C-alpha positions as a Python dict, from the first residue, in 0.01 Angstrom:
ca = {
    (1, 'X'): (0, 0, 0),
    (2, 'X'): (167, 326, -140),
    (3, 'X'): (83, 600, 123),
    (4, 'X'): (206, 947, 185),
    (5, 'X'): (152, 1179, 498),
    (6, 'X'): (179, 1531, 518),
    (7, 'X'): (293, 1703, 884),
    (8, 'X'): (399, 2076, 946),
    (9, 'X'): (152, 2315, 879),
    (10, 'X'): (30, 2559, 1086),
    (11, 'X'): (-53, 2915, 1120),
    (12, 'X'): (265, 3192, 1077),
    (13, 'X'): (331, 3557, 1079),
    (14, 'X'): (404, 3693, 742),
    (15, 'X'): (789, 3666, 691),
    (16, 'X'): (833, 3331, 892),
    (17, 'X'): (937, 3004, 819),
    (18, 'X'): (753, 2628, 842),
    (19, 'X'): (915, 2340, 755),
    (20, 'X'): (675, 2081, 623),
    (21, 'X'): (692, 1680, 574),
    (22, 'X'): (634, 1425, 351),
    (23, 'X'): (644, 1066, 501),
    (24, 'X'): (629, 815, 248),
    (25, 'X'): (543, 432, 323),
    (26, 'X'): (485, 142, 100),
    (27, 'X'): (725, 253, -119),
    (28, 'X'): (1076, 352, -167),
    (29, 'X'): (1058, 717, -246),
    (30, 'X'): (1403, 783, -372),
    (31, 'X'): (1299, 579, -713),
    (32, 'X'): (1023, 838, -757),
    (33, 'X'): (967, 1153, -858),
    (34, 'X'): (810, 1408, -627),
    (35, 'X'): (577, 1711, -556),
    (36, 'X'): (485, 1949, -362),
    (37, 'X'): (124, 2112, -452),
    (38, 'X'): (-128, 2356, -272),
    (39, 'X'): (-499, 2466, -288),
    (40, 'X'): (-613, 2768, -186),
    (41, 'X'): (-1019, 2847, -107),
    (42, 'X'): (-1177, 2919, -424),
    (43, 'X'): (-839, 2808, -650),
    (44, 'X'): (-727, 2539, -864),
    (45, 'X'): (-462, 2279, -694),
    (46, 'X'): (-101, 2448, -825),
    (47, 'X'): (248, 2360, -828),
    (48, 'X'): (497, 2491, -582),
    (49, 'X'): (777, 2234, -647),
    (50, 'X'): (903, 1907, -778),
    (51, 'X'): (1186, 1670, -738),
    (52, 'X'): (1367, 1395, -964),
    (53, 'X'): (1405, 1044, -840),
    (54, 'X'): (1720, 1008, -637),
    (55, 'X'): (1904, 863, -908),
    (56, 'X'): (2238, 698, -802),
    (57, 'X'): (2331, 1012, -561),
    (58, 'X'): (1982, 1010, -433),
    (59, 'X'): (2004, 1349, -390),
    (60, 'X'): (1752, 1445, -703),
    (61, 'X'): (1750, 1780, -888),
    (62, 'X'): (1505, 2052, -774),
    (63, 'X'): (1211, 2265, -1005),
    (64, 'X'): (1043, 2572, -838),
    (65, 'X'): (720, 2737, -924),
    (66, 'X'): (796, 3134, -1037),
    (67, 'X'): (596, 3224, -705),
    (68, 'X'): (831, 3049, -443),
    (69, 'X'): (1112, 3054, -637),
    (70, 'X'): (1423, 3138, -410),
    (71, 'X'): (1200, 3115, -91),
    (72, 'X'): (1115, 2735, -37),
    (73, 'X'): (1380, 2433, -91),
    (74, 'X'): (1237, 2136, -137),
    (75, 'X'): (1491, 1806, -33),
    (76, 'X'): (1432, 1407, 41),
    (77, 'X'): (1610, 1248, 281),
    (78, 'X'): (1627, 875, 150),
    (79, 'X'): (1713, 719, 461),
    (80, 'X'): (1406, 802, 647),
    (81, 'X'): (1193, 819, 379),
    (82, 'X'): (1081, 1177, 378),
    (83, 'X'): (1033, 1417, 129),
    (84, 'X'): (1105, 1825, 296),
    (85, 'X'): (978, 2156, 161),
    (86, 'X'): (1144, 2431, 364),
    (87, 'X'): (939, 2761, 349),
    (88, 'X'): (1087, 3119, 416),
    (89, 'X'): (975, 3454, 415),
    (90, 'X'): (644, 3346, 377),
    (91, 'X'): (396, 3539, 220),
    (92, 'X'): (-26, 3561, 326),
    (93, 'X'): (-45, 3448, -40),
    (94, 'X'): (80, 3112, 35),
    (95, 'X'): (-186, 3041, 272),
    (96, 'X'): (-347, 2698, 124),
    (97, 'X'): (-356, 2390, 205),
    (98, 'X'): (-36, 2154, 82),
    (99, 'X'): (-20, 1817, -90),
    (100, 'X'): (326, 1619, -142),
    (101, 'X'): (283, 1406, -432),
    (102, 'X'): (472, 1056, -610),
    (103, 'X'): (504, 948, -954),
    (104, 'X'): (731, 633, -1034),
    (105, 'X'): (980, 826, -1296),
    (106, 'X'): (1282, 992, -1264),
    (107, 'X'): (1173, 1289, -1391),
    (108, 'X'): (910, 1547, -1224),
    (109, 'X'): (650, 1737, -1367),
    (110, 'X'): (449, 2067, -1187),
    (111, 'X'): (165, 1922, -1329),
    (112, 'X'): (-107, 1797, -1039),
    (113, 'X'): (-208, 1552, -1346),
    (114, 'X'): (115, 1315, -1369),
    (115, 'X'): (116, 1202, -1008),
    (116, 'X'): (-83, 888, -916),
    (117, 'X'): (-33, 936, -496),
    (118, 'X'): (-109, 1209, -274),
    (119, 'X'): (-128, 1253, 100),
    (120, 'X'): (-444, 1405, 270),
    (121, 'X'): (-268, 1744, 305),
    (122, 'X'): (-143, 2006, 573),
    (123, 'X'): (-274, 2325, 602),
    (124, 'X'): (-29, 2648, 594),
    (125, 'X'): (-211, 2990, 711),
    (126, 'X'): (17, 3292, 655),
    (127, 'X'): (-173, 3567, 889),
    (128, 'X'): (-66, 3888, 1097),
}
């Protein structure tokens, strides 16, 4: 049974920092490419960032959405199984709720459409 479990969110001043988590089971998620997605009220689900499979490093090469670009990092530690997306200088803009994602490729996509297995989500409130 593939599953994936999101933990982190919660609510921040505008500026700060959250560090969510991805904990993947049933799987080995360093042969699989992953996501990191969010919804906001009223939105479509978008793309904040992606991740290659590990590949032989396991380390995996990064892709950012224009919005977050140079503010969240998004890293997998292989070990434990857990896929990271550090968030700084956030923004009330990100405030949505936040899906990791898996797709059994090397290569990721920030399309919602190409990944078979999603958590249940974490939500992230930016608010003063």
């Amino acid at each position: 049974q593939l599953q994936l479990v999101e933990s982190g969110g919660g609510l921040v001043q505008p500026g700060g920092s959250l560090r969510l988590a991805c904990a993947a089971s049933g799987f080995t998620a360093r042969y699989y490419a992953m996501g990191w997605f969010r919804q906001a009220p009223g939105k479509e689900r978008e793309a904040v960032s992606c991740i290659t499979s590990g590949g032989t490093a396991g380390i995996g090469t990064p892709v950012y959405a224009d919005s977050v670009e140079g503010r969240f990092t998004i890293s997998r530690d292989n070990a434990k199984n857990i896929l990271y997306l550090d968030m700084n200088d956030l923004k009330p803009e990100d405030t949505a709720d936040y899906y990791c994602a898996a797709d059994p490729k090397y290569y990721c996509h920030l399309s919602p459409d190409r990944y078979e297995t999603w958590g249940q989500g974490t939500q992230v409130t930016v608010s003063s």
